[in-house]
Amino acid sequence: MAEEQLNTNDEQQEELSTEPVSLDLFLKDNVDTQLDKKAIKIKGIKAPFVIQTISSKRFKEIQNDATTTSFNRKTGMKSQSVNQSKLTDLMMVEGIIQPDLNNAQLQENWGHVADPIGLLQDMVVRSGDYANLGTEITNLSGISTNDASEVDQVKK
């Protein structure tokens, strides 16, 4: 499988030119910064959820919110760890644009005032649907879950 990915990447590299191009092609007016959207049907909910791409800048902010830094007094070293569960929950709240998980009326109705993550977890009762929703958001955003798991394997 990794070999197939290498071949695909090699083919893509061959198609791309390394010749210099006009800087104009990189100017703001010539770059599509529109976020992609997609409707997702969740069993038991009458209207579809609408998700959108998470921008790279916003993803970095979310990742920082899910990261904790600790200091080892013996070694004098700092280390950082990402709470993957928190990262996923924050990405889902950011990526879902319908329903508005920050809507006070919706939160109050479900008993999760100022808790969009708890609201989402109660609304999407099937764990498979919850996981699928997260996968759809990461895929739409171009975040590869395979890359993350490969990095974890290398660390072991």
mmCIF file with all atom_site columns, C-alpha atoms in Angstrom:
data_model
loop_
_atom_site.group_PDB
_atom_site.id
_atom_site.type_symbol
_atom_site.label_atom_id
_atom_site.label_alt_id
_atom_site.label_comp_id
_atom_site.label_asym_id
_atom_site.label_entity_id
_atom_site.label_seq_id
_atom_site.pdbx_PDB_ins_code
_atom_site.Cartn_x
_atom_site.Cartn_y
_atom_site.Cartn_z
_atom_site.occupancy
_atom_site.B_iso_or_equiv
_atom_site.pdbx_formal_charge
_atom_site.auth_seq_id
_atom_site.auth_comp_id
_atom_site.auth_asym_id
_atom_site.auth_atom_id
_atom_site.pdbx_PDB_model_num
ATOM 1   C CA . MET A 1 1   ? 0.000   0.000  0.000   1.00 0.00 ? 1   MET A CA 1
ATOM 2   C CA . ALA A 1 2   ? 2.807   2.401  0.861   1.00 0.00 ? 2   ALA A CA 1
ATOM 3   C CA . GLU A 1 3   ? 4.376   1.497  -2.474  1.00 0.00 ? 3   GLU A CA 1
ATOM 4   C CA . GLU A 1 4   ? 1.131   2.429  -4.263  1.00 0.00 ? 4   GLU A CA 1
ATOM 5   C CA . GLN A 1 5   ? 1.161   5.803  -2.513  1.00 0.00 ? 5   GLN A CA 1
ATOM 6   C CA . LEU A 1 6   ? 4.768   6.358  -3.553  1.00 0.00 ? 6   LEU A CA 1
ATOM 7   C CA . ASN A 1 7   ? 3.923   5.566  -7.171  1.00 0.00 ? 7   ASN A CA 1
ATOM 8   C CA . THR A 1 8   ? 0.941   7.920  -7.078  1.00 0.00 ? 8   THR A CA 1
ATOM 9   C CA . ASN A 1 9   ? 3.060   10.683 -5.572  1.00 0.00 ? 9   ASN A CA 1
ATOM 10  C CA . ASP A 1 10  ? 5.801   10.071 -8.142  1.00 0.00 ? 10  ASP A CA 1
ATOM 11  C CA . GLU A 1 11  ? 3.246   10.314 -10.949 1.00 0.00 ? 11  GLU A CA 1
ATOM 12  C CA . GLN A 1 12  ? 1.870   13.555 -9.502  1.00 0.00 ? 12  GLN A CA 1
ATOM 13  C CA . GLN A 1 13  ? 5.389   14.972 -9.224  1.00 0.00 ? 13  GLN A CA 1
ATOM 14  C CA . GLU A 1 14  ? 6.080   14.133 -12.869 1.00 0.00 ? 14  GLU A CA 1
ATOM 15  C CA . GLU A 1 15  ? 2.948   16.022 -13.950 1.00 0.00 ? 15  GLU A CA 1
ATOM 16  C CA . LEU A 1 16  ? 3.903   19.151 -12.011 1.00 0.00 ? 16  LEU A CA 1
ATOM 17  C CA . SER A 1 17  ? 6.413   21.495 -13.518 1.00 0.00 ? 17  SER A CA 1
ATOM 18  C CA . THR A 1 18  ? 9.259   22.917 -11.503 1.00 0.00 ? 18  THR A CA 1
ATOM 19  C CA . GLU A 1 19  ? 9.636   25.770 -13.941 1.00 0.00 ? 19  GLU A CA 1
ATOM 20  C CA . PRO A 1 20  ? 9.154   29.240 -12.449 1.00 0.00 ? 20  PRO A CA 1
ATOM 21  C CA . VAL A 1 21  ? 5.673   30.710 -12.821 1.00 0.00 ? 21  VAL A CA 1
ATOM 22  C CA . SER A 1 22  ? 4.337   34.201 -12.462 1.00 0.00 ? 22  SER A CA 1
ATOM 23  C CA . LEU A 1 23  ? 4.045   35.438 -8.881  1.00 0.00 ? 23  LEU A CA 1
ATOM 24  C CA . ASP A 1 24  ? 0.595   36.722 -9.859  1.00 0.00 ? 24  ASP A CA 1
ATOM 25  C CA . LEU A 1 25  ? -0.698  33.142 -9.633  1.00 0.00 ? 25  LEU A CA 1
ATOM 26  C CA . PHE A 1 26  ? -0.080  33.228 -5.864  1.00 0.00 ? 26  PHE A CA 1
ATOM 27  C CA . LEU A 1 27  ? -1.689  36.597 -5.180  1.00 0.00 ? 27  LEU A CA 1
ATOM 28  C CA . LYS A 1 28  ? -4.846  36.620 -3.069  1.00 0.00 ? 28  LYS A CA 1
ATOM 29  C CA . ASP A 1 29  ? -7.173  37.358 -5.975  1.00 0.00 ? 29  ASP A CA 1
ATOM 30  C CA . ASN A 1 30  ? -5.912  34.280 -7.856  1.00 0.00 ? 30  ASN A CA 1
ATOM 31  C CA . VAL A 1 31  ? -6.113  31.769 -5.002  1.00 0.00 ? 31  VAL A CA 1
ATOM 32  C CA . ASP A 1 32  ? -9.347  29.970 -4.130  1.00 0.00 ? 32  ASP A CA 1
ATOM 33  C CA . THR A 1 33  ? -9.763  30.322 -0.357  1.00 0.00 ? 33  THR A CA 1
ATOM 34  C CA . GLN A 1 34  ? -13.409 29.233 -0.345  1.00 0.00 ? 34  GLN A CA 1
ATOM 35  C CA . LEU A 1 35  ? -14.134 26.562 2.265   1.00 0.00 ? 35  LEU A CA 1
ATOM 36  C CA . ASP A 1 36  ? -15.775 23.374 0.975   1.00 0.00 ? 36  ASP A CA 1
ATOM 37  C CA . LYS A 1 37  ? -19.118 22.289 2.451   1.00 0.00 ? 37  LYS A CA 1
ATOM 38  C CA . LYS A 1 38  ? -20.905 18.962 2.604   1.00 0.00 ? 38  LYS A CA 1
ATOM 39  C CA . ALA A 1 39  ? -24.245 17.726 3.967   1.00 0.00 ? 39  ALA A CA 1
ATOM 40  C CA . ILE A 1 40  ? -24.164 14.622 6.183   1.00 0.00 ? 40  ILE A CA 1
ATOM 41  C CA . LYS A 1 41  ? -27.272 12.674 7.175   1.00 0.00 ? 41  LYS A CA 1
ATOM 42  C CA . ILE A 1 42  ? -27.323 11.422 10.759  1.00 0.00 ? 42  ILE A CA 1
ATOM 43  C CA . LYS A 1 43  ? -29.803 8.673  11.591  1.00 0.00 ? 43  LYS A CA 1
ATOM 44  C CA . GLY A 1 44  ? -32.567 9.916  13.855  1.00 0.00 ? 44  GLY A CA 1
ATOM 45  C CA . ILE A 1 45  ? -32.112 13.592 12.960  1.00 0.00 ? 45  ILE A CA 1
ATOM 46  C CA . LYS A 1 46  ? -34.536 14.995 10.380  1.00 0.00 ? 46  LYS A CA 1
ATOM 47  C CA . ALA A 1 47  ? -32.234 17.618 8.862   1.00 0.00 ? 47  ALA A CA 1
ATOM 48  C CA . PRO A 1 48  ? -28.695 17.008 7.618   1.00 0.00 ? 48  PRO A CA 1
ATOM 49  C CA . PHE A 1 49  ? -25.646 18.289 9.412   1.00 0.00 ? 49  PHE A CA 1
ATOM 50  C CA . VAL A 1 50  ? -23.626 20.631 7.213   1.00 0.00 ? 50  VAL A CA 1
ATOM 51  C CA . ILE A 1 51  ? -19.881 20.517 7.630   1.00 0.00 ? 51  ILE A CA 1
ATOM 52  C CA . GLN A 1 52  ? -17.140 22.665 6.175   1.00 0.00 ? 52  GLN A CA 1
ATOM 53  C CA . THR A 1 53  ? -13.411 22.633 5.696   1.00 0.00 ? 53  THR A CA 1
ATOM 54  C CA . ILE A 1 54  ? -11.328 23.763 8.651   1.00 0.00 ? 54  ILE A CA 1
ATOM 55  C CA . SER A 1 55  ? -8.729  26.258 7.452   1.00 0.00 ? 55  SER A CA 1
ATOM 56  C CA . SER A 1 56  ? -5.075  25.539 8.150   1.00 0.00 ? 56  SER A CA 1
ATOM 57  C CA . LYS A 1 57  ? -4.824  28.615 10.381  1.00 0.00 ? 57  LYS A CA 1
ATOM 58  C CA . ARG A 1 58  ? -7.864  27.597 12.441  1.00 0.00 ? 58  ARG A CA 1
ATOM 59  C CA . PHE A 1 59  ? -6.655  23.981 12.651  1.00 0.00 ? 59  PHE A CA 1
ATOM 60  C CA . LYS A 1 60  ? -3.375  25.177 14.166  1.00 0.00 ? 60  LYS A CA 1
ATOM 61  C CA . GLU A 1 61  ? -5.303  27.186 16.784  1.00 0.00 ? 61  GLU A CA 1
ATOM 62  C CA . ILE A 1 62  ? -7.456  24.161 17.622  1.00 0.00 ? 62  ILE A CA 1
ATOM 63  C CA . GLN A 1 63  ? -4.392  21.945 17.833  1.00 0.00 ? 63  GLN A CA 1
ATOM 64  C CA . ASN A 1 64  ? -2.774  24.420 20.236  1.00 0.00 ? 64  ASN A CA 1
ATOM 65  C CA . ASP A 1 65  ? -5.935  24.388 22.387  1.00 0.00 ? 65  ASP A CA 1
ATOM 66  C CA . ALA A 1 66  ? -5.690  20.583 22.629  1.00 0.00 ? 66  ALA A CA 1
ATOM 67  C CA . THR A 1 67  ? -1.968  20.595 23.461  1.00 0.00 ? 67  THR A CA 1
ATOM 68  C CA . THR A 1 68  ? -0.557  20.640 26.977  1.00 0.00 ? 68  THR A CA 1
ATOM 69  C CA . THR A 1 69  ? 3.011   21.433 27.914  1.00 0.00 ? 69  THR A CA 1
ATOM 70  C CA . SER A 1 70  ? 4.674   19.822 30.904  1.00 0.00 ? 70  SER A CA 1
ATOM 71  C CA . PHE A 1 71  ? 8.020   20.440 32.515  1.00 0.00 ? 71  PHE A CA 1
ATOM 72  C CA . ASN A 1 72  ? 10.181  17.659 33.929  1.00 0.00 ? 72  ASN A CA 1
ATOM 73  C CA . ARG A 1 73  ? 12.062  19.143 36.890  1.00 0.00 ? 73  ARG A CA 1
ATOM 74  C CA . LYS A 1 74  ? 14.624  16.346 36.955  1.00 0.00 ? 74  LYS A CA 1
ATOM 75  C CA . THR A 1 75  ? 15.691  16.699 33.334  1.00 0.00 ? 75  THR A CA 1
ATOM 76  C CA . GLY A 1 76  ? 14.800  20.345 32.838  1.00 0.00 ? 76  GLY A CA 1
ATOM 77  C CA . MET A 1 77  ? 13.011  19.389 29.616  1.00 0.00 ? 77  MET A CA 1
ATOM 78  C CA . LYS A 1 78  ? 9.635   20.553 28.349  1.00 0.00 ? 78  LYS A CA 1
ATOM 79  C CA . SER A 1 79  ? 7.374   18.162 26.531  1.00 0.00 ? 79  SER A CA 1
ATOM 80  C CA . GLN A 1 80  ? 4.125   18.638 24.701  1.00 0.00 ? 80  GLN A CA 1
ATOM 81  C CA . SER A 1 81  ? 1.296   16.200 24.200  1.00 0.00 ? 81  SER A CA 1
ATOM 82  C CA . VAL A 1 82  ? -1.850  16.496 22.139  1.00 0.00 ? 82  VAL A CA 1
ATOM 83  C CA . ASN A 1 83  ? -5.090  15.249 23.668  1.00 0.00 ? 83  ASN A CA 1
ATOM 84  C CA . GLN A 1 84  ? -6.449  13.504 20.564  1.00 0.00 ? 84  GLN A CA 1
ATOM 85  C CA . SER A 1 85  ? -9.976  13.204 21.948  1.00 0.00 ? 85  SER A CA 1
ATOM 86  C CA . LYS A 1 86  ? -10.122 16.923 22.717  1.00 0.00 ? 86  LYS A CA 1
ATOM 87  C CA . LEU A 1 87  ? -8.626  17.739 19.310  1.00 0.00 ? 87  LEU A CA 1
ATOM 88  C CA . THR A 1 88  ? -11.300 15.666 17.575  1.00 0.00 ? 88  THR A CA 1
ATOM 89  C CA . ASP A 1 89  ? -14.120 17.247 19.597  1.00 0.00 ? 89  ASP A CA 1
ATOM 90  C CA . LEU A 1 90  ? -12.856 20.784 18.927  1.00 0.00 ? 90  LEU A CA 1
ATOM 91  C CA . MET A 1 91  ? -12.469 20.021 15.209  1.00 0.00 ? 91  MET A CA 1
ATOM 92  C CA . MET A 1 92  ? -16.017 18.716 15.061  1.00 0.00 ? 92  MET A CA 1
ATOM 93  C CA . VAL A 1 93  ? -17.463 21.795 16.759  1.00 0.00 ? 93  VAL A CA 1
ATOM 94  C CA . GLU A 1 94  ? -15.483 23.980 14.354  1.00 0.00 ? 94  GLU A CA 1
ATOM 95  C CA . GLY A 1 95  ? -16.333 21.945 11.260  1.00 0.00 ? 95  GLY A CA 1
ATOM 96  C CA . ILE A 1 96  ? -20.090 21.683 11.851  1.00 0.00 ? 96  ILE A CA 1
ATOM 97  C CA . ILE A 1 97  ? -21.923 24.771 10.621  1.00 0.00 ? 97  ILE A CA 1
ATOM 98  C CA . GLN A 1 98  ? -25.450 23.362 10.750  1.00 0.00 ? 98  GLN A CA 1
ATOM 99  C CA . PRO A 1 99  ? -26.801 23.100 13.340  1.00 0.00 ? 99  PRO A CA 1
ATOM 100 C CA . ASP A 1 100 ? -25.049 25.962 15.103  1.00 0.00 ? 100 ASP A CA 1
ATOM 101 C CA . LEU A 1 101 ? -23.679 24.144 18.152  1.00 0.00 ? 101 LEU A CA 1
ATOM 102 C CA . ASN A 1 102 ? -23.075 27.509 19.854  1.00 0.00 ? 102 ASN A CA 1
ATOM 103 C CA . ASN A 1 103 ? -26.743 28.522 19.599  1.00 0.00 ? 103 ASN A CA 1
ATOM 104 C CA . ALA A 1 104 ? -28.036 29.290 23.106  1.00 0.00 ? 104 ALA A CA 1
ATOM 105 C CA . GLN A 1 105 ? -31.562 28.008 22.382  1.00 0.00 ? 105 GLN A CA 1
ATOM 106 C CA . LEU A 1 106 ? -30.268 24.680 21.083  1.00 0.00 ? 106 LEU A CA 1
ATOM 107 C CA . GLN A 1 107 ? -27.841 24.299 24.000  1.00 0.00 ? 107 GLN A CA 1
ATOM 108 C CA . GLU A 1 108 ? -30.547 25.138 26.531  1.00 0.00 ? 108 GLU A CA 1
ATOM 109 C CA . ASN A 1 109 ? -32.984 22.688 24.922  1.00 0.00 ? 109 ASN A CA 1
ATOM 110 C CA . TRP A 1 110 ? -30.485 19.844 25.232  1.00 0.00 ? 110 TRP A CA 1
ATOM 111 C CA . GLY A 1 111 ? -29.260 20.897 28.689  1.00 0.00 ? 111 GLY A CA 1
ATOM 112 C CA . HIS A 1 112 ? -25.743 21.819 27.587  1.00 0.00 ? 112 HIS A CA 1
ATOM 113 C CA . VAL A 1 113 ? -25.467 25.568 28.130  1.00 0.00 ? 113 VAL A CA 1
ATOM 114 C CA . ALA A 1 114 ? -22.039 26.794 26.950  1.00 0.00 ? 114 ALA A CA 1
ATOM 115 C CA . ASP A 1 115 ? -21.068 23.185 26.126  1.00 0.00 ? 115 ASP A CA 1
ATOM 116 C CA . PRO A 1 116 ? -21.142 22.616 22.350  1.00 0.00 ? 116 PRO A CA 1
ATOM 117 C CA . ILE A 1 117 ? -19.148 19.375 22.669  1.00 0.00 ? 117 ILE A CA 1
ATOM 118 C CA . GLY A 1 118 ? -21.609 17.890 25.170  1.00 0.00 ? 118 GLY A CA 1
ATOM 119 C CA . LEU A 1 119 ? -24.475 19.039 22.963  1.00 0.00 ? 119 LEU A CA 1
ATOM 120 C CA . LEU A 1 120 ? -23.002 17.289 19.926  1.00 0.00 ? 120 LEU A CA 1
ATOM 121 C CA . GLN A 1 121 ? -22.311 14.109 21.884  1.00 0.00 ? 121 GLN A CA 1
ATOM 122 C CA . ASP A 1 122 ? -25.942 13.966 23.056  1.00 0.00 ? 122 ASP A CA 1
ATOM 123 C CA . MET A 1 123 ? -27.372 14.813 19.627  1.00 0.00 ? 123 MET A CA 1
ATOM 124 C CA . VAL A 1 124 ? -25.380 12.166 17.776  1.00 0.00 ? 124 VAL A CA 1
ATOM 125 C CA . VAL A 1 125 ? -26.216 9.132  19.893  1.00 0.00 ? 125 VAL A CA 1
ATOM 126 C CA . ARG A 1 126 ? -24.584 6.415  17.768  1.00 0.00 ? 126 ARG A CA 1
ATOM 127 C CA . SER A 1 127 ? -20.825 6.271  18.248  1.00 0.00 ? 127 SER A CA 1
ATOM 128 C CA . GLY A 1 128 ? -20.374 5.176  14.632  1.00 0.00 ? 128 GLY A CA 1
ATOM 129 C CA . ASP A 1 129 ? -22.219 8.256  13.388  1.00 0.00 ? 129 ASP A CA 1
ATOM 130 C CA . TYR A 1 130 ? -20.103 10.451 15.686  1.00 0.00 ? 130 TYR A CA 1
ATOM 131 C CA . ALA A 1 131 ? -16.879 8.876  14.388  1.00 0.00 ? 131 ALA A CA 1
ATOM 132 C CA . ASN A 1 132 ? -18.088 9.140  10.778  1.00 0.00 ? 132 ASN A CA 1
ATOM 133 C CA . LEU A 1 133 ? -18.877 12.816 11.243  1.00 0.00 ? 133 LEU A CA 1
ATOM 134 C CA . GLY A 1 134 ? -15.351 13.417 12.553  1.00 0.00 ? 134 GLY A CA 1
ATOM 135 C CA . THR A 1 135 ? -13.848 11.455 9.658   1.00 0.00 ? 135 THR A CA 1
ATOM 136 C CA . GLU A 1 136 ? -15.877 13.440 7.118   1.00 0.00 ? 136 GLU A CA 1
ATOM 137 C CA . ILE A 1 137 ? -14.647 16.725 8.616   1.00 0.00 ? 137 ILE A CA 1
ATOM 138 C CA . THR A 1 138 ? -10.994 15.637 8.606   1.00 0.00 ? 138 THR A CA 1
ATOM 139 C CA . ASN A 1 139 ? -11.284 14.324 5.035   1.00 0.00 ? 139 ASN A CA 1
ATOM 140 C CA . LEU A 1 140 ? -12.981 17.504 3.821   1.00 0.00 ? 140 LEU A CA 1
ATOM 141 C CA . SER A 1 141 ? -10.226 19.525 5.500   1.00 0.00 ? 141 SER A CA 1
ATOM 142 C CA . GLY A 1 142 ? -7.492  17.451 3.852   1.00 0.00 ? 142 GLY A CA 1
ATOM 143 C CA . ILE A 1 143 ? -6.220  16.098 7.146   1.00 0.00 ? 143 ILE A CA 1
ATOM 144 C CA . SER A 1 144 ? -5.045  12.546 6.635   1.00 0.00 ? 144 SER A CA 1
ATOM 145 C CA . THR A 1 145 ? -5.733  10.200 9.537   1.00 0.00 ? 145 THR A CA 1
ATOM 146 C CA . ASN A 1 146 ? -3.378  7.697  7.861   1.00 0.00 ? 146 ASN A CA 1
ATOM 147 C CA . ASP A 1 147 ? -0.490  10.143 8.212   1.00 0.00 ? 147 ASP A CA 1
ATOM 148 C CA . ALA A 1 148 ? -1.145  10.497 11.941  1.00 0.00 ? 148 ALA A CA 1
ATOM 149 C CA . SER A 1 149 ? -1.307  6.744  12.524  1.00 0.00 ? 149 SER A CA 1
ATOM 150 C CA . GLU A 1 150 ? 1.887   6.201  10.493  1.00 0.00 ? 150 GLU A CA 1
ATOM 151 C CA . VAL A 1 151 ? 3.681   8.764  12.654  1.00 0.00 ? 151 VAL A CA 1
ATOM 152 C CA . ASP A 1 152 ? 2.437   6.955  15.779  1.00 0.00 ? 152 ASP A CA 1
ATOM 153 C CA . GLN A 1 153 ? 3.762   3.641  14.390  1.00 0.00 ? 153 GLN A CA 1
ATOM 154 C CA . VAL A 1 154 ? 7.185   5.161  13.714  1.00 0.00 ? 154 VAL A CA 1
ATOM 155 C CA . LYS A 1 155 ? 7.328   6.522  17.274  1.00 0.00 ? 155 LYS A CA 1
ATOM 156 C CA . LYS A 1 156 ? 6.901   2.979  18.683  1.00 0.00 ? 156 LYS A CA 1
#
